């Protein structure tokens, strides 16, 4: 079965420092990887996904199939980045479409101090 | 577009009662997903539905839990004879289609407390 691991439950950095939220997955097929974010008192929302290769709010994530990782990075953290971050994956079938369900990691609470 | 709506936001039930959680997907979305988040854990998939069909219920407990998404009206997650272990946040998400990379839009969740 597929699994997503976020080894850090809590991560604290100071404003302006680089930040990296780790995500490892286990699945032998073709997954699609996502990062979702939940800001205080807001609903869970998509931050970015690996197929789009976008940079959102300064965050980037590269899928490393060799290391089965999808770490989220930002070179200069801002206080407004403080939130809960979830790494998730969905499985792709042979046709390249998703089976639909997302498998989530346990989440990492990022706190950016002034 | 109001986004995915869930009600109630908070629900308190005594052991043995029934809990009914409702989810209205975003306009134009015909795919609904239910996830459960137990305390100190990540979200766990429960069930995936399209209008009038259950597509994947691999995450649903075998007993007491059921879900539906009728042709008209919201999707309903029903928990019969609730127990303390059912206390959790239940999230609903919707998407316009399934398949490769389509974003799931999440509701605010229903927090169920079983006393």
Tab-separated table of C-alpha atoms in Angstrom:
chain	number	residue	atom	x	y	z
A	1	UNK	CA	0.000	0.000	0.000
A	2	UNK	CA	1.134	3.528	-0.646
A	3	UNK	CA	2.456	5.577	2.256
A	4	UNK	CA	3.491	9.202	2.803
A	5	UNK	CA	5.851	10.132	5.631
A	6	UNK	CA	6.520	13.589	6.983
A	7	UNK	CA	9.195	13.018	9.627
A	8	UNK	CA	8.881	16.420	11.302
A	9	UNK	CA	5.745	17.159	13.263
A	10	UNK	CA	6.981	20.663	14.159
A	11	UNK	CA	9.407	22.948	12.368
A	12	UNK	CA	10.455	26.393	13.573
A	13	UNK	CA	12.537	28.915	11.658
A	14	UNK	CA	13.176	32.631	11.799
A	15	UNK	CA	11.903	35.041	9.182
A	16	UNK	CA	14.258	35.210	6.228
A	17	UNK	CA	15.794	31.795	6.887
A	18	UNK	CA	15.519	28.945	4.374
A	19	UNK	CA	12.956	26.279	5.128
A	20	UNK	CA	12.608	22.694	3.962
A	21	UNK	CA	9.667	20.468	4.841
A	22	UNK	CA	10.472	16.839	4.220
A	23	UNK	CA	8.218	14.322	2.537
A	24	UNK	CA	9.013	10.744	1.599
A	25	UNK	CA	6.682	8.297	-0.040
A	26	UNK	CA	6.598	4.602	-0.703
A	27	UNK	CA	4.950	3.367	-3.832
A	28	UNK	CA	6.454	1.490	-6.740
A	29	UNK	CA	4.163	2.796	-9.449
A	30	UNK	CA	3.492	6.274	-10.799
A	31	UNK	CA	2.256	8.626	-8.131
A	32	UNK	CA	1.354	12.229	-8.424
A	33	UNK	CA	2.557	14.308	-5.494
A	34	UNK	CA	0.984	17.373	-3.904
A	35	UNK	CA	1.551	19.802	-1.085
A	36	UNK	CA	-1.563	21.087	0.682
A	37	UNK	CA	-1.531	23.894	3.245
A	38	UNK	CA	-3.932	24.876	6.007
A	39	UNK	CA	-3.551	28.382	7.407
A	40	UNK	CA	-5.061	29.225	10.781
A	41	UNK	CA	-8.873	29.152	10.667
A	42	UNK	CA	-8.916	28.372	6.952
A	43	UNK	CA	-9.693	25.234	5.014
A	44	UNK	CA	-7.148	22.929	3.459
A	45	UNK	CA	-6.011	24.178	0.063
A	46	UNK	CA	-3.647	23.037	-2.649
A	47	UNK	CA	-0.238	24.727	-2.574
A	48	UNK	CA	1.458	22.985	-5.465
A	49	UNK	CA	1.723	19.700	-7.368
A	50	UNK	CA	4.710	18.149	-9.021
A	51	UNK	CA	3.310	17.893	-12.541
A	52	UNK	CA	2.826	21.644	-12.845
A	53	UNK	CA	6.381	22.440	-11.725
A	54	UNK	CA	5.198	25.841	-10.524
A	55	UNK	CA	6.543	28.034	-7.773
A	56	UNK	CA	3.720	29.169	-5.518
A	57	UNK	CA	4.290	31.842	-2.849
A	58	UNK	CA	8.011	31.229	-3.299
A	59	UNK	CA	7.719	27.508	-2.529
A	60	UNK	CA	9.076	24.822	-4.824
A	61	UNK	CA	9.132	21.043	-4.625
A	62	UNK	CA	10.989	18.598	-6.836
A	63	UNK	CA	9.994	14.991	-7.191
A	64	UNK	CA	13.043	12.765	-6.662
A	65	UNK	CA	12.032	9.304	-7.769
A	66	UNK	CA	15.380	7.799	-6.788
A	67	UNK	CA	15.000	8.929	-3.194
A	68	UNK	CA	11.179	8.776	-3.306
A	69	UNK	CA	11.041	12.269	-1.884
A	70	UNK	CA	9.081	15.436	-2.558
A	71	UNK	CA	10.524	17.992	-0.162
A	72	UNK	CA	9.023	21.483	-0.017
A	73	UNK	CA	11.487	24.363	-0.012
A	74	UNK	CA	11.511	28.109	0.285
A	75	UNK	CA	14.722	30.160	0.359
A	76	UNK	CA	13.413	32.956	2.603
A	77	UNK	CA	10.571	32.132	4.985
A	78	UNK	CA	7.941	34.746	5.852
A	79	UNK	CA	5.764	34.980	8.962
A	80	UNK	CA	2.649	34.434	6.825
A	81	UNK	CA	4.033	31.012	5.856
A	82	UNK	CA	3.217	29.745	9.348
A	83	UNK	CA	0.679	26.966	8.801
A	84	UNK	CA	0.119	23.210	8.733
A	85	UNK	CA	1.565	21.575	5.625
A	86	UNK	CA	0.498	18.186	4.276
A	87	UNK	CA	2.238	16.149	1.635
A	88	UNK	CA	-0.107	13.888	-0.332
A	89	UNK	CA	-0.098	11.543	-3.255
A	90	UNK	CA	-2.570	10.047	-5.634
A	91	UNK	CA	-1.952	7.001	-7.739
A	92	UNK	CA	-2.018	7.113	-11.514
A	93	UNK	CA	-3.303	4.212	-13.549
A	94	UNK	CA	-1.762	2.959	-16.762
A	95	UNK	CA	-3.671	5.605	-18.702
A	96	UNK	CA	-2.155	8.378	-16.616
A	97	UNK	CA	-5.353	9.299	-14.834
A	98	UNK	CA	-5.786	9.351	-11.098
A	99	UNK	CA	-7.660	6.785	-9.074
A	100	UNK	CA	-8.979	9.791	-7.194
A	101	UNK	CA	-8.187	9.313	-3.539
A	102	UNK	CA	-5.374	11.160	-1.821
A	103	UNK	CA	-3.023	9.582	0.692
A	104	UNK	CA	-1.792	12.170	3.196
A	105	UNK	CA	1.209	12.400	5.460
A	106	UNK	CA	0.755	13.289	9.109
A	107	UNK	CA	1.469	16.965	8.503
A	108	UNK	CA	4.156	19.422	9.616
A	109	UNK	CA	3.362	22.555	11.596
A	110	UNK	CA	5.641	25.323	10.362
A	111	UNK	CA	6.178	28.321	12.612
A	112	UNK	CA	8.101	31.301	11.291
A	113	UNK	CA	9.293	33.606	14.050
A	114	UNK	CA	9.813	37.339	13.492
B	1	UNK	CA	-18.971	30.056	-5.957
B	2	UNK	CA	-19.303	29.419	-2.245
B	3	UNK	CA	-16.905	26.522	-2.179
B	4	UNK	CA	-17.490	23.142	-0.626
B	5	UNK	CA	-20.032	23.385	2.174
B	6	UNK	CA	-20.244	21.030	5.110
B	7	UNK	CA	-22.799	20.959	7.873
B	8	UNK	CA	-23.010	20.855	10.688
B	9	UNK	CA	-19.606	22.254	11.596
B	10	UNK	CA	-19.786	20.697	15.039
B	11	UNK	CA	-21.831	17.691	16.034
B	12	UNK	CA	-22.128	16.111	19.452
B	13	UNK	CA	-23.644	12.670	19.774
B	14	UNK	CA	-24.004	10.237	22.637
B	15	UNK	CA	-22.743	6.688	22.237
B	16	UNK	CA	-25.228	4.618	20.283
B	17	UNK	CA	-26.814	7.532	18.413
B	18	UNK	CA	-26.590	8.173	14.683
B	19	UNK	CA	-24.512	10.917	13.074
B	20	UNK	CA	-25.334	12.360	9.656
B	21	UNK	CA	-22.765	14.604	8.031
B	22	UNK	CA	-23.608	16.586	4.904
B	23	UNK	CA	-21.410	17.831	2.094
B	24	UNK	CA	-22.426	20.073	-0.786
B	25	UNK	CA	-19.740	20.087	-3.472
B	26	UNK	CA	-18.723	23.116	-5.454
B	27	UNK	CA	-21.021	24.004	-8.321
B	28	UNK	CA	-20.254	21.869	-11.325
B	29	UNK	CA	-18.361	19.247	-9.331
B	30	UNK	CA	-19.652	15.705	-9.567
B	31	UNK	CA	-16.900	13.916	-7.622
B	32	UNK	CA	-16.934	13.849	-3.817
B	33	UNK	CA	-14.380	12.432	-1.399
B	34	UNK	CA	-14.660	11.926	2.350
B	35	UNK	CA	-11.640	11.926	4.659
B	36	UNK	CA	-11.354	11.421	8.406
B	37	UNK	CA	-8.767	13.021	10.649
B	38	UNK	CA	-8.293	11.439	14.049
B	39	UNK	CA	-6.530	13.482	16.749
B	40	UNK	CA	-2.808	13.891	16.071
B	41	UNK	CA	-3.064	12.133	12.700
B	42	UNK	CA	-3.215	13.092	9.044
B	43	UNK	CA	-6.290	12.845	6.875
B	44	UNK	CA	-7.285	9.315	5.936
B	45	UNK	CA	-9.333	8.542	2.844
B	46	UNK	CA	-12.716	6.964	3.464
B	47	UNK	CA	-14.813	6.952	0.307
B	48	UNK	CA	-15.040	8.407	-3.199
B	49	UNK	CA	-18.419	8.955	-4.827
B	50	UNK	CA	-19.839	10.227	-8.056
B	51	UNK	CA	-23.488	11.096	-8.459
B	52	UNK	CA	-25.468	7.994	-7.425
B	53	UNK	CA	-22.357	5.785	-7.474
B	54	UNK	CA	-19.744	4.690	-4.982
B	55	UNK	CA	-16.450	4.523	-6.872
B	56	UNK	CA	-14.050	3.536	-4.093
B	57	UNK	CA	-14.972	2.700	-0.503
B	58	UNK	CA	-11.710	1.029	0.420
B	59	UNK	CA	-11.205	3.337	3.410
B	60	UNK	CA	-14.633	2.901	4.947
B	61	UNK	CA	-14.986	0.824	8.111
B	62	UNK	CA	-16.926	-2.320	7.299
B	63	UNK	CA	-19.680	-1.700	9.820
B	64	UNK	CA	-21.797	1.255	10.885
B	65	UNK	CA	-20.498	3.634	8.182
B	66	UNK	CA	-22.242	4.392	4.889
B	67	UNK	CA	-22.135	7.153	2.296
B	68	UNK	CA	-24.299	8.320	-0.536
B	69	UNK	CA	-24.338	11.039	-3.155
B	70	UNK	CA	-27.837	11.171	-4.636
B	71	UNK	CA	-28.792	12.690	-7.946
B	72	UNK	CA	-30.204	15.688	-6.116
B	73	UNK	CA	-28.927	17.092	-2.854
B	74	UNK	CA	-25.750	16.817	-0.823
B	75	UNK	CA	-23.555	13.844	-0.163
B	76	UNK	CA	-24.266	12.223	3.207
B	77	UNK	CA	-21.852	10.338	5.444
B	78	UNK	CA	-23.833	8.328	7.968
B	79	UNK	CA	-22.429	6.736	11.096
B	80	UNK	CA	-24.762	4.458	13.003
B	81	UNK	CA	-24.415	3.606	16.692
B	82	UNK	CA	-21.479	5.954	17.197
B	83	UNK	CA	-18.677	5.053	19.598
B	84	UNK	CA	-16.053	7.259	21.259
B	85	UNK	CA	-13.478	6.212	18.656
B	86	UNK	CA	-15.567	7.891	15.956
B	87	UNK	CA	-14.724	11.289	17.443
B	88	UNK	CA	-12.763	13.033	14.697
B	89	UNK	CA	-12.853	15.747	12.078
B	90	UNK	CA	-14.534	14.634	8.879
B	91	UNK	CA	-13.591	16.472	5.707
B	92	UNK	CA	-15.296	16.431	2.369
B	93	UNK	CA	-13.612	17.405	-0.893
B	94	UNK	CA	-14.910	17.769	-4.425
B	95	UNK	CA	-13.434	17.915	-7.900
B	96	UNK	CA	-14.895	18.539	-11.337
B	97	UNK	CA	-13.528	15.280	-12.719
B	98	UNK	CA	-11.290	12.551	-11.400
B	99	UNK	CA	-8.011	11.974	-13.036
B	100	UNK	CA	-4.511	13.184	-13.317
B	101	UNK	CA	-3.852	16.237	-11.323
B	102	UNK	CA	-7.291	17.622	-10.782
B	103	UNK	CA	-7.297	19.573	-7.589
B	104	UNK	CA	-9.580	18.502	-4.773
B	105	UNK	CA	-11.305	21.414	-3.050
B	106	UNK	CA	-11.890	20.882	0.636
B	107	UNK	CA	-14.707	21.886	2.898
B	108	UNK	CA	-14.199	23.285	6.407
B	109	UNK	CA	-14.885	19.931	8.027
B	110	UNK	CA	-17.345	18.601	10.587
B	111	UNK	CA	-15.987	17.976	14.057
B	112	UNK	CA	-17.798	15.019	15.600
B	113	UNK	CA	-17.616	14.499	19.328
B	114	UNK	CA	-19.039	11.345	20.845
B	115	UNK	CA	-19.760	11.555	24.564
